[in-house]
Amino acid sequence: MKKIVVLGSINVDTILNISRLPLPGETMAMSDRSTAGGGKGANQAIAAVRAGAETSFIGKIGQDNAADFMIDTFKNDGLNIDHVTRDQQAGTGQAYILLDDKGQNSILIYGGANQTITTDDIKRASDTIAQADCLITQFETPLESSVEAFRIAKENNVLTILNPAPAKNDIPEELLKLTDIIVPNETEAEAITGVKVTDEPSMVEAANKLHTLGVKNVIITVGANGSFYSVNEKNGFVKAYKVNTVDTTAAGDTFIGYFASKLSSDLSNIEEAMKFASKASSITVQTQGAQNSIPLIKNVEF
C-alpha cells in the first residue's frame, strides 16, 4: 500500500448558492446554504486515503466546534491524524464559497490555525515523513513549514509534490528545487512563469520556465479540458472526462490525491496515474461540496 503524507490546511466550508456572482455594491439573495469539510490539504489527504493509500496528515485546528467536526470527519475516513494538533488561540480555518448555477465558484479564506504551523511541528513529524513514499503540500500553510517538510523528504528519498495554490509569484527558490513534481492549474502556472496558458504550445513554454526554476517535472491542469505533463523530458496531454458539472470545488484536490496514490516512484506510469486522477475528478464535480464529493476508489476503478 502506498504511504502518503499531506501537509496542509484544514477548513470548514460554508457554501453559498447563488445564481451568479454579485456585482460591486449589489445585494443578492442566496438560494441555499450548506456546511462541509474542506481545506486544500485536508481535501487532498481525504482523496488519497479514499484512493486506497495509507495517508497521514500534518495540520492544525483550533479549540472550537469546527475542529471537532473535522476530527470526526478524518476518523471516519481512517486518516492518520497523529500530527494534527490544536492551536490554543487561533480558530479553525474557514472558507466561504460562492457557488453559481453553472457550477463555478469563488472562494474567500480565513486561514486561522492553518497559519500557525511551525517548523517545529514539521520536525515532530519527521519520522512519518521519512517513512512515506510521497509528500504533498500546498500554499494554505506557512511556506517555511513546507520548505522544512520538503527538506526532510528529500533527505530520505521521498517523492515531493507541490500544488502551488492559491497562486503565488514569490515561491522560495529552495522549495522549487526540492520539488519533484509541481501541479499548478493554468492560473497558477501563469502567476509563477508569466506565461498565459491557453493551448498546448503555451503549456510547453510554461513548463520549460518551471524547469529553469529548478522543478524537475510539471503537470498543468486545465479544468474540463484535461491535464498536460512534462515529465522525464517527455510531454503529453491527457483529456478530461466529459460530465455534467455541478460544482468544481475540490476537483483539483481530488486529482492530486488520486494521482499521488497511483503514481510509481520512477514516474513511469505518469499517463495512467493522470487518467485515474482525471476519472476521480470527473466524479467530484458532479456533486456539490468539497470532501463529501470526493469519491471512493470502488467508484473510480476502470
PDB file of C-alpha atoms in Angstrom:
ATOM      1  CA  MET A   1       0.000   0.000   0.000  1.00  0.00           C
ATOM      2  CA  LYS A   2       1.297   3.454  -0.937  1.00  0.00           C
ATOM      3  CA  LYS A   3       2.261   5.663   2.026  1.00  0.00           C
ATOM      4  CA  ILE A   4       1.375   9.333   1.542  1.00  0.00           C
ATOM      5  CA  VAL A   5       1.867  12.304   3.863  1.00  0.00           C
ATOM      6  CA  VAL A   6      -0.026  15.550   3.274  1.00  0.00           C
ATOM      7  CA  LEU A   7       0.979  18.834   4.917  1.00  0.00           C
ATOM      8  CA  GLY A   8      -1.755  21.390   4.535  1.00  0.00           C
ATOM      9  CA  SER A   9      -4.836  23.323   5.505  1.00  0.00           C
ATOM     10  CA  ILE A  10      -7.993  22.314   7.313  1.00  0.00           C
ATOM     11  CA  ASN A  11     -11.100  24.422   6.744  1.00  0.00           C
ATOM     12  CA  VAL A  12     -14.805  24.182   7.378  1.00  0.00           C
ATOM     13  CA  ASP A  13     -16.507  25.294   4.169  1.00  0.00           C
ATOM     14  CA  THR A  14     -19.679  27.356   4.091  1.00  0.00           C
ATOM     15  CA  ILE A  15     -21.216  27.057   0.623  1.00  0.00           C
ATOM     16  CA  LEU A  16     -23.463  29.898  -0.532  1.00  0.00           C
ATOM     17  CA  ASN A  17     -25.568  29.046  -3.586  1.00  0.00           C
ATOM     18  CA  ILE A  18     -26.277  31.999  -5.868  1.00  0.00           C
ATOM     19  CA  SER A  19     -27.439  32.424  -9.460  1.00  0.00           C
ATOM     20  CA  ARG A  20     -24.324  34.404 -10.442  1.00  0.00           C
ATOM     21  CA  LEU A  21     -21.516  36.335  -8.793  1.00  0.00           C
ATOM     22  CA  PRO A  22     -22.716  39.689  -7.377  1.00  0.00           C
ATOM     23  CA  LEU A  23     -21.663  42.990  -8.910  1.00  0.00           C
ATOM     24  CA  PRO A  24     -19.800  45.563  -6.738  1.00  0.00           C
ATOM     25  CA  GLY A  25     -22.254  47.043  -4.226  1.00  0.00           C
ATOM     26  CA  GLU A  26     -25.015  44.611  -5.166  1.00  0.00           C
ATOM     27  CA  THR A  27     -27.129  42.736  -2.595  1.00  0.00           C
ATOM     28  CA  MET A  28     -28.340  39.305  -3.666  1.00  0.00           C
ATOM     29  CA  ALA A  29     -30.452  36.548  -2.172  1.00  0.00           C
ATOM     30  CA  MET A  30     -28.982  33.043  -1.805  1.00  0.00           C
ATOM     31  CA  SER A  31     -30.924  30.005  -2.969  1.00  0.00           C
ATOM     32  CA  ASP A  32     -29.277  27.718  -0.387  1.00  0.00           C
ATOM     33  CA  ARG A  33     -26.522  27.432   2.231  1.00  0.00           C
ATOM     34  CA  SER A  34     -24.619  24.370   3.476  1.00  0.00           C
ATOM     35  CA  THR A  35     -21.532  23.399   5.501  1.00  0.00           C
ATOM     36  CA  ALA A  36     -18.883  20.761   4.717  1.00  0.00           C
ATOM     37  CA  GLY A  37     -15.294  19.835   5.487  1.00  0.00           C
ATOM     38  CA  GLY A  38     -12.672  21.471   3.298  1.00  0.00           C
ATOM     39  CA  GLY A  39      -9.196  22.989   3.050  1.00  0.00           C
ATOM     40  CA  LYS A  40      -6.873  22.068   0.178  1.00  0.00           C
ATOM     41  CA  GLY A  41      -4.631  19.956   2.401  1.00  0.00           C
ATOM     42  CA  ALA A  42      -7.495  18.082   4.042  1.00  0.00           C
ATOM     43  CA  ASN A  43      -9.202  17.543   0.679  1.00  0.00           C
ATOM     44  CA  GLN A  44      -6.035  16.067  -0.824  1.00  0.00           C
ATOM     45  CA  ALA A  45      -5.450  13.838   2.201  1.00  0.00           C
ATOM     46  CA  ILE A  46      -9.000  12.509   2.077  1.00  0.00           C
ATOM     47  CA  ALA A  47      -8.704  11.944  -1.675  1.00  0.00           C
ATOM     48  CA  ALA A  48      -5.501   9.942  -1.113  1.00  0.00           C
ATOM     49  CA  VAL A  49      -6.985   7.795   1.654  1.00  0.00           C
ATOM     50  CA  ARG A  50     -10.171   7.157  -0.349  1.00  0.00           C
ATOM     51  CA  ALA A  51      -7.936   6.165  -3.273  1.00  0.00           C
ATOM     52  CA  GLY A  52      -6.544   3.393  -1.093  1.00  0.00           C
ATOM     53  CA  ALA A  53      -3.301   4.952   0.159  1.00  0.00           C
ATOM     54  CA  GLU A  54      -2.127   4.788   3.772  1.00  0.00           C
ATOM     55  CA  THR A  55      -2.344   8.520   4.441  1.00  0.00           C
ATOM     56  CA  SER A  56      -1.043  10.704   7.268  1.00  0.00           C
ATOM     57  CA  PHE A  57      -1.932  14.363   7.683  1.00  0.00           C
ATOM     58  CA  ILE A  58       0.053  17.249   9.189  1.00  0.00           C
ATOM     59  CA  GLY A  59      -2.119  20.239  10.082  1.00  0.00           C
ATOM     60  CA  LYS A  60      -3.577  22.471  12.777  1.00  0.00           C
ATOM     61  CA  ILE A  61      -7.038  23.247  14.073  1.00  0.00           C
ATOM     62  CA  GLY A  62      -8.473  25.426  16.821  1.00  0.00           C
ATOM     63  CA  GLN A  63     -10.292  24.710  20.076  1.00  0.00           C
ATOM     64  CA  ASP A  64     -13.773  25.051  18.618  1.00  0.00           C
ATOM     65  CA  ASN A  65     -16.743  23.113  17.311  1.00  0.00           C
ATOM     66  CA  ALA A  66     -15.394  23.343  13.778  1.00  0.00           C
ATOM     67  CA  ALA A  67     -12.272  21.480  14.921  1.00  0.00           C
ATOM     68  CA  ASP A  68     -14.359  18.696  16.487  1.00  0.00           C
ATOM     69  CA  PHE A  69     -16.347  18.413  13.252  1.00  0.00           C
ATOM     70  CA  MET A  70     -13.163  17.985  11.204  1.00  0.00           C
ATOM     71  CA  ILE A  71     -11.608  15.447  13.591  1.00  0.00           C
ATOM     72  CA  ASP A  72     -14.733  13.302  13.321  1.00  0.00           C
ATOM     73  CA  THR A  73     -14.548  13.554   9.528  1.00  0.00           C
ATOM     74  CA  PHE A  74     -10.914  12.437   9.476  1.00  0.00           C
ATOM     75  CA  LYS A  75     -11.562   9.497  11.793  1.00  0.00           C
ATOM     76  CA  ASN A  76     -14.479   8.329   9.662  1.00  0.00           C
ATOM     77  CA  ASP A  77     -12.147   8.125   6.661  1.00  0.00           C
ATOM     78  CA  GLY A  78      -9.374   6.334   8.530  1.00  0.00           C
ATOM     79  CA  LEU A  79      -6.900   9.192   8.069  1.00  0.00           C
ATOM     80  CA  ASN A  80      -3.852   9.138  10.387  1.00  0.00           C
ATOM     81  CA  ILE A  81      -4.116  12.377  12.387  1.00  0.00           C
ATOM     82  CA  ASP A  82      -1.280  11.857  14.888  1.00  0.00           C
ATOM     83  CA  HIS A  83       0.204  15.141  13.652  1.00  0.00           C
ATOM     84  CA  VAL A  84      -2.995  17.202  13.553  1.00  0.00           C
ATOM     85  CA  THR A  85      -2.647  19.491  16.567  1.00  0.00           C
ATOM     86  CA  ARG A  86      -4.750  22.207  18.207  1.00  0.00           C
ATOM     87  CA  ASP A  87      -3.732  25.849  18.486  1.00  0.00           C
ATOM     88  CA  GLN A  88      -4.770  27.450  21.757  1.00  0.00           C
ATOM     89  CA  GLN A  89      -5.635  30.863  20.273  1.00  0.00           C
ATOM     90  CA  ALA A  90      -6.386  30.747  16.538  1.00  0.00           C
ATOM     91  CA  GLY A  91      -9.683  29.326  15.334  1.00  0.00           C
ATOM     92  CA  THR A  92     -10.072  26.506  12.848  1.00  0.00           C
ATOM     93  CA  GLY A  93      -9.733  27.655   9.244  1.00  0.00           C
ATOM     94  CA  GLN A  94     -12.869  28.695   7.377  1.00  0.00           C
ATOM     95  CA  ALA A  95     -13.757  29.030   3.696  1.00  0.00           C
ATOM     96  CA  TYR A  96     -16.756  30.827   2.220  1.00  0.00           C
ATOM     97  CA  ILE A  97     -17.624  29.516  -1.228  1.00  0.00           C
ATOM     98  CA  LEU A  98     -19.804  31.457  -3.649  1.00  0.00           C
ATOM     99  CA  LEU A  99     -21.221  28.809  -5.989  1.00  0.00           C
ATOM    100  CA  ASP A 100     -23.155  29.870  -9.074  1.00  0.00           C
ATOM    101  CA  ASP A 101     -25.734  27.979 -11.129  1.00  0.00           C
ATOM    102  CA  LYS A 102     -23.086  26.944 -13.688  1.00  0.00           C
ATOM    103  CA  GLY A 103     -21.038  25.142 -11.047  1.00  0.00           C
ATOM    104  CA  GLN A 104     -18.239  27.715 -10.942  1.00  0.00           C
ATOM    105  CA  ASN A 105     -17.037  29.091  -7.625  1.00  0.00           C
ATOM    106  CA  SER A 106     -15.220  31.964  -5.948  1.00  0.00           C
ATOM    107  CA  ILE A 107     -13.696  31.294  -2.535  1.00  0.00           C
ATOM    108  CA  LEU A 108     -12.806  33.512   0.438  1.00  0.00           C
ATOM    109  CA  ILE A 109     -10.407  32.011   3.000  1.00  0.00           C
ATOM    110  CA  TYR A 110      -9.808  32.663   6.703  1.00  0.00           C
ATOM    111  CA  GLY A 111      -6.500  30.945   7.457  1.00  0.00           C
ATOM    112  CA  GLY A 112      -6.826  30.738  11.248  1.00  0.00           C
ATOM    113  CA  ALA A 113      -4.897  27.853  12.817  1.00  0.00           C
ATOM    114  CA  ASN A 114      -3.561  26.833   9.411  1.00  0.00           C
ATOM    115  CA  GLN A 115      -1.212  29.806   9.585  1.00  0.00           C
ATOM    116  CA  THR A 116       0.251  28.765  12.953  1.00  0.00           C
ATOM    117  CA  ILE A 117       2.032  25.618  11.713  1.00  0.00           C
ATOM    118  CA  THR A 118       5.748  25.942  12.536  1.00  0.00           C
ATOM    119  CA  THR A 119       8.951  24.192  11.524  1.00  0.00           C
ATOM    120  CA  ASP A 120       8.940  22.583  14.975  1.00  0.00           C
ATOM    121  CA  ASP A 121       5.590  20.970  14.109  1.00  0.00           C
ATOM    122  CA  ILE A 122       7.211  19.596  10.968  1.00  0.00           C
ATOM    123  CA  LYS A 123      10.246  18.280  12.809  1.00  0.00           C
ATOM    124  CA  ARG A 124       7.988  16.403  15.211  1.00  0.00           C
ATOM    125  CA  ALA A 125       6.536  14.632  12.172  1.00  0.00           C
ATOM    126  CA  SER A 126       9.935  13.883  10.612  1.00  0.00           C
ATOM    127  CA  ASP A 127       9.768  10.120  11.177  1.00  0.00           C
ATOM    128  CA  THR A 128       6.374   9.936   9.483  1.00  0.00           C
ATOM    129  CA  ILE A 129       7.680  11.942   6.508  1.00  0.00           C
ATOM    130  CA  ALA A 130      10.829   9.816   6.263  1.00  0.00           C
ATOM    131  CA  GLN A 131       8.792   6.598   6.026  1.00  0.00           C
ATOM    132  CA  ALA A 132       6.485   7.873   3.278  1.00  0.00           C
ATOM    133  CA  ASP A 133       6.542   7.216  -0.450  1.00  0.00           C
ATOM    134  CA  CYS A 134       5.252  10.696  -1.231  1.00  0.00           C
ATOM    135  CA  LEU A 135       4.790  14.078   0.475  1.00  0.00           C
ATOM    136  CA  ILE A 136       2.271  16.636  -0.780  1.00  0.00           C
ATOM    137  CA  THR A 137       1.835  20.283   0.210  1.00  0.00           C
ATOM    138  CA  GLN A 138       0.121  23.486  -0.993  1.00  0.00           C
ATOM    139  CA  PHE A 139       0.183  27.225  -0.155  1.00  0.00           C
ATOM    140  CA  GLU A 140      -2.517  27.492   2.538  1.00  0.00           C
ATOM    141  CA  THR A 141       0.062  26.967   5.309  1.00  0.00           C
ATOM    142  CA  PRO A 142       3.323  28.882   6.038  1.00  0.00           C
ATOM    143  CA  LEU A 143       5.972  28.497   3.351  1.00  0.00           C
ATOM    144  CA  GLU A 144       8.760  27.866   5.856  1.00  0.00           C
ATOM    145  CA  SER A 145       6.936  24.760   7.082  1.00  0.00           C
ATOM    146  CA  SER A 146       6.659  23.482   3.511  1.00  0.00           C
ATOM    147  CA  VAL A 147      10.375  24.027   2.907  1.00  0.00           C
ATOM    148  CA  GLU A 148      11.266  22.160   6.112  1.00  0.00           C
ATOM    149  CA  ALA A 149       8.967  19.263   5.198  1.00  0.00           C
ATOM    150  CA  PHE A 150      10.422  19.006   1.687  1.00  0.00           C
ATOM    151  CA  ARG A 151      13.978  19.109   3.100  1.00  0.00           C
ATOM    152  CA  ILE A 152      13.205  16.138   5.342  1.00  0.00           C
ATOM    153  CA  ALA A 153      11.505  14.328   2.470  1.00  0.00           C
ATOM    154  CA  LYS A 154      14.430  14.687   0.066  1.00  0.00           C
ATOM    155  CA  GLU A 155      16.942  13.672   2.754  1.00  0.00           C
ATOM    156  CA  ASN A 156      15.001  10.396   2.871  1.00  0.00           C
ATOM    157  CA  ASN A 157      14.379   9.937  -0.880  1.00  0.00           C
ATOM    158  CA  VAL A 158      10.658  10.692  -0.550  1.00  0.00           C
ATOM    159  CA  LEU A 159       8.893  11.967  -3.690  1.00  0.00           C
ATOM    160  CA  THR A 160       7.655  15.557  -3.265  1.00  0.00           C
ATOM    161  CA  ILE A 161       4.565  17.036  -4.948  1.00  0.00           C
ATOM    162  CA  LEU A 162       3.857  20.776  -4.747  1.00  0.00           C
ATOM    163  CA  ASN A 163       0.418  22.146  -5.538  1.00  0.00           C
ATOM    164  CA  PRO A 164       1.175  25.919  -5.790  1.00  0.00           C
ATOM    165  CA  ALA A 165      -2.297  27.056  -4.760  1.00  0.00           C
ATOM    166  CA  PRO A 166      -3.517  29.655  -4.054  1.00  0.00           C
ATOM    167  CA  ALA A 167      -1.383  31.263  -6.765  1.00  0.00           C
ATOM    168  CA  LYS A 168       1.877  32.954  -5.762  1.00  0.00           C
ATOM    169  CA  ASN A 169       4.671  34.534  -7.783  1.00  0.00           C
ATOM    170  CA  ASP A 170       7.270  34.667  -4.992  1.00  0.00           C
ATOM    171  CA  ILE A 171       7.903  30.980  -4.300  1.00  0.00           C
ATOM    172  CA  PRO A 172      11.201  30.363  -2.473  1.00  0.00           C
ATOM    173  CA  GLU A 173      13.864  29.044  -4.842  1.00  0.00           C
ATOM    174  CA  GLU A 174      14.777  26.320  -2.360  1.00  0.00           C
ATOM    175  CA  LEU A 175      11.233  24.966  -2.312  1.00  0.00           C
ATOM    176  CA  LEU A 176      11.129  24.699  -6.100  1.00  0.00           C
ATOM    177  CA  LYS A 177      14.463  22.871  -6.177  1.00  0.00           C
ATOM    178  CA  LEU A 178      13.193  20.417  -3.549  1.00  0.00           C
ATOM    179  CA  THR A 179      10.062  19.739  -5.632  1.00  0.00           C
ATOM    180  CA  ASP A 180       9.931  16.591  -7.748  1.00  0.00           C
ATOM    181  CA  ILE A 181       6.556  17.384  -9.344  1.00  0.00           C
ATOM    182  CA  ILE A 182       4.729  20.719  -9.419  1.00  0.00           C
ATOM    183  CA  VAL A 183       0.994  20.635 -10.202  1.00  0.00           C
ATOM    184  CA  PRO A 184      -0.457  24.112 -10.919  1.00  0.00           C
ATOM    185  CA  ASN A 185      -3.609  24.936 -12.826  1.00  0.00           C
ATOM    186  CA  GLU A 186      -3.410  27.414 -15.693  1.00  0.00           C
ATOM    187  CA  THR A 187      -3.853  30.467 -13.417  1.00  0.00           C
ATOM    188  CA  GLU A 188      -1.163  29.312 -11.000  1.00  0.00           C
ATOM    189  CA  ALA A 189       1.204  28.432 -13.840  1.00  0.00           C
ATOM    190  CA  GLU A 190       0.826  31.948 -15.243  1.00  0.00           C
ATOM    191  CA  ALA A 191       1.427  33.530 -11.810  1.00  0.00           C
ATOM    192  CA  ILE A 192       4.727  31.660 -11.473  1.00  0.00           C
ATOM    193  CA  THR A 193       6.027  31.895 -15.045  1.00  0.00           C
ATOM    194  CA  GLY A 194       4.309  34.920 -16.592  1.00  0.00           C
ATOM    195  CA  VAL A 195       3.137  32.701 -19.464  1.00  0.00           C
ATOM    196  CA  LYS A 196      -0.607  32.845 -20.209  1.00  0.00           C
ATOM    197  CA  VAL A 197      -1.649  29.217 -20.612  1.00  0.00           C
ATOM    198  CA  THR A 198      -4.202  28.931 -23.424  1.00  0.00           C
ATOM    199  CA  ASP A 199      -3.086  25.963 -25.560  1.00  0.00           C
ATOM    200  CA  GLU A 200      -0.512  23.174 -25.681  1.00  0.00           C
ATOM    201  CA  PRO A 201       2.377  25.322 -27.021  1.00  0.00           C
ATOM    202  CA  SER A 202       1.901  27.774 -24.135  1.00  0.00           C
ATOM    203  CA  MET A 203       1.791  24.821 -21.713  1.00  0.00           C
ATOM    204  CA  VAL A 204       5.149  23.663 -23.080  1.00  0.00           C
ATOM    205  CA  GLU A 205       6.526  27.189 -22.672  1.00  0.00           C
ATOM    206  CA  ALA A 206       5.272  27.457 -19.070  1.00  0.00           C
ATOM    207  CA  ALA A 207       6.641  24.016 -18.238  1.00  0.00           C
ATOM    208  CA  ASN A 208      10.056  24.909 -19.666  1.00  0.00           C
ATOM    209  CA  LYS A 209      10.152  28.034 -17.498  1.00  0.00           C
ATOM    210  CA  LEU A 210       9.304  25.945 -14.442  1.00  0.00           C
ATOM    211  CA  HIS A 211      12.135  23.580 -15.359  1.00  0.00           C
ATOM    212  CA  THR A 212      14.563  26.510 -15.485  1.00  0.00           C
ATOM    213  CA  LEU A 213      13.420  27.473 -11.961  1.00  0.00           C
ATOM    214  CA  GLY A 214      14.584  24.070 -10.755  1.00  0.00           C
ATOM    215  CA  VAL A 215      11.447  21.908 -10.901  1.00  0.00           C
ATOM    216  CA  LYS A 216      12.156  18.542 -12.493  1.00  0.00           C
ATOM    217  CA  ASN A 217       8.647  17.557 -13.550  1.00  0.00           C
ATOM    218  CA  VAL A 218       5.496  19.559 -14.336  1.00  0.00           C
ATOM    219  CA  ILE A 219       1.785  18.829 -14.612  1.00  0.00           C
ATOM    220  CA  ILE A 220      -0.566  21.674 -15.570  1.00  0.00           C
ATOM    221  CA  THR A 221      -4.277  21.034 -15.048  1.00  0.00           C
ATOM    222  CA  VAL A 222      -6.702  22.917 -17.274  1.00  0.00           C
ATOM    223  CA  GLY A 223     -10.080  22.039 -15.802  1.00  0.00           C
ATOM    224  CA  ALA A 224     -12.616  20.439 -18.110  1.00  0.00           C
ATOM    225  CA  ASN A 225     -10.047  20.260 -20.929  1.00  0.00           C
ATOM    226  CA  GLY A 226      -7.658  17.903 -19.138  1.00  0.00           C
ATOM    227  CA  SER A 227      -4.054  17.996 -17.993  1.00  0.00           C
ATOM    228  CA  PHE A 228      -0.629  18.469 -19.578  1.00  0.00           C
ATOM    229  CA  TYR A 229       2.593  16.861 -18.410  1.00  0.00           C
ATOM    230  CA  SER A 230       6.293  17.500 -18.926  1.00  0.00           C
ATOM    231  CA  VAL A 231       7.897  14.578 -17.117  1.00  0.00           C
ATOM    232  CA  ASN A 232      11.261  12.849 -17.597  1.00  0.00           C
ATOM    233  CA  GLU A 233      11.847  15.034 -20.679  1.00  0.00           C
ATOM    234  CA  LYS A 234       8.615  13.856 -22.306  1.00  0.00           C
ATOM    235  CA  ASN A 235       5.498  15.972 -22.958  1.00  0.00           C
ATOM    236  CA  GLY A 236       1.923  14.815 -23.318  1.00  0.00           C
ATOM    237  CA  PHE A 237      -1.723  15.674 -22.745  1.00  0.00           C
ATOM    238  CA  VAL A 238      -4.484  13.691 -21.032  1.00  0.00           C
ATOM    239  CA  LYS A 239      -8.056  14.686 -21.898  1.00  0.00           C
ATOM    240  CA  ALA A 240     -10.656  15.136 -19.181  1.00  0.00           C
ATOM    241  CA  TYR A 241     -13.806  13.054 -18.910  1.00  0.00           C
ATOM    242  CA  LYS A 242     -16.883  14.914 -20.143  1.00  0.00           C
ATOM    243  CA  VAL A 243     -19.554  15.129 -17.444  1.00  0.00           C
ATOM    244  CA  ASN A 244     -22.305  17.446 -16.231  1.00  0.00           C
ATOM    245  CA  THR A 245     -20.521  19.798 -13.806  1.00  0.00           C
ATOM    246  CA  VAL A 246     -22.417  20.802 -10.665  1.00  0.00           C
ATOM    247  CA  ASP A 247     -19.559  22.182  -8.501  1.00  0.00           C
ATOM    248  CA  THR A 248     -15.824  22.343  -9.262  1.00  0.00           C
ATOM    249  CA  THR A 249     -14.853  22.648  -5.561  1.00  0.00           C
ATOM    250  CA  ALA A 250     -12.173  20.050  -4.637  1.00  0.00           C
ATOM    251  CA  ALA A 251     -11.775  18.819  -8.228  1.00  0.00           C
ATOM    252  CA  GLY A 252      -8.097  19.771  -8.329  1.00  0.00           C
ATOM    253  CA  ASP A 253      -7.524  18.365  -4.837  1.00  0.00           C
ATOM    254  CA  THR A 254      -9.142  15.075  -5.833  1.00  0.00           C
ATOM    255  CA  PHE A 255      -6.859  14.947  -8.863  1.00  0.00           C
ATOM    256  CA  ILE A 256      -3.732  15.350  -6.739  1.00  0.00           C
ATOM    257  CA  GLY A 257      -4.708  12.847  -4.043  1.00  0.00           C
ATOM    258  CA  TYR A 258      -5.676  10.162  -6.560  1.00  0.00           C
ATOM    259  CA  PHE A 259      -2.679  10.930  -8.770  1.00  0.00           C
ATOM    260  CA  ALA A 260      -0.225  10.514  -5.882  1.00  0.00           C
ATOM    261  CA  SER A 261      -1.845   7.256  -4.806  1.00  0.00           C
ATOM    262  CA  LYS A 262      -1.370   5.721  -8.269  1.00  0.00           C
ATOM    263  CA  LEU A 263       1.993   7.152  -9.308  1.00  0.00           C
ATOM    264  CA  SER A 264       5.082   4.922  -9.404  1.00  0.00           C
ATOM    265  CA  SER A 265       8.215   6.250  -7.724  1.00  0.00           C
ATOM    266  CA  ASP A 266      10.039   6.395 -11.078  1.00  0.00           C
ATOM    267  CA  LEU A 267       7.055   8.205 -12.709  1.00  0.00           C
ATOM    268  CA  SER A 268       6.929   5.510 -15.394  1.00  0.00           C
ATOM    269  CA  ASN A 269       3.119   5.290 -15.277  1.00  0.00           C
ATOM    270  CA  ILE A 270       2.515   9.041 -15.475  1.00  0.00           C
ATOM    271  CA  GLU A 271      -0.308   8.884 -18.036  1.00  0.00           C
ATOM    272  CA  GLU A 272      -2.062   6.027 -16.230  1.00  0.00           C
ATOM    273  CA  ALA A 273      -1.908   7.957 -12.935  1.00  0.00           C
ATOM    274  CA  MET A 274      -3.241  11.112 -14.607  1.00  0.00           C
ATOM    275  CA  LYS A 275      -6.132   9.251 -16.251  1.00  0.00           C
ATOM    276  CA  PHE A 276      -7.014   7.668 -12.897  1.00  0.00           C
ATOM    277  CA  ALA A 277      -6.929  11.099 -11.234  1.00  0.00           C
ATOM    278  CA  SER A 278      -8.976  12.656 -14.035  1.00  0.00           C
ATOM    279  CA  LYS A 279     -11.655   9.975 -13.671  1.00  0.00           C
ATOM    280  CA  ALA A 280     -11.869  10.682  -9.913  1.00  0.00           C
ATOM    281  CA  SER A 281     -12.120  14.445 -10.523  1.00  0.00           C
ATOM    282  CA  SER A 282     -14.902  13.946 -13.044  1.00  0.00           C
ATOM    283  CA  ILE A 283     -16.923  12.257 -10.292  1.00  0.00           C
ATOM    284  CA  THR A 284     -16.143  15.000  -7.763  1.00  0.00           C
ATOM    285  CA  VAL A 285     -17.544  17.793  -9.938  1.00  0.00           C
ATOM    286  CA  GLN A 286     -20.912  16.057 -10.224  1.00  0.00           C
ATOM    287  CA  THR A 287     -21.705  16.645  -6.525  1.00  0.00           C
ATOM    288  CA  GLN A 288     -21.895  19.895  -4.558  1.00  0.00           C
ATOM    289  CA  GLY A 289     -19.331  20.394  -1.792  1.00  0.00           C
ATOM    290  CA  ALA A 290     -15.710  19.526  -1.105  1.00  0.00           C
ATOM    291  CA  GLN A 291     -14.887  16.421   0.915  1.00  0.00           C
ATOM    292  CA  ASN A 292     -18.349  14.881   0.596  1.00  0.00           C
ATOM    293  CA  SER A 293     -17.925  14.913  -3.202  1.00  0.00           C
ATOM    294  CA  ILE A 294     -14.572  13.066  -3.263  1.00  0.00           C
ATOM    295  CA  PRO A 295     -15.250   9.510  -4.483  1.00  0.00           C
ATOM    296  CA  LEU A 296     -14.198   6.165  -3.045  1.00  0.00           C
ATOM    297  CA  ILE A 297     -11.831   4.059  -5.134  1.00  0.00           C
ATOM    298  CA  LYS A 298     -14.536   1.462  -5.848  1.00  0.00           C
ATOM    299  CA  ASN A 299     -16.396   4.145  -7.833  1.00  0.00           C
ATOM    300  CA  VAL A 300     -13.319   5.185  -9.803  1.00  0.00           C
ATOM    301  CA  GLU A 301     -11.543   1.984 -10.820  1.00  0.00           C
ATOM    302  CA  PHE A 302     -11.775   1.217 -14.519  1.00  0.00           C
TER     303      PHE A 302
END
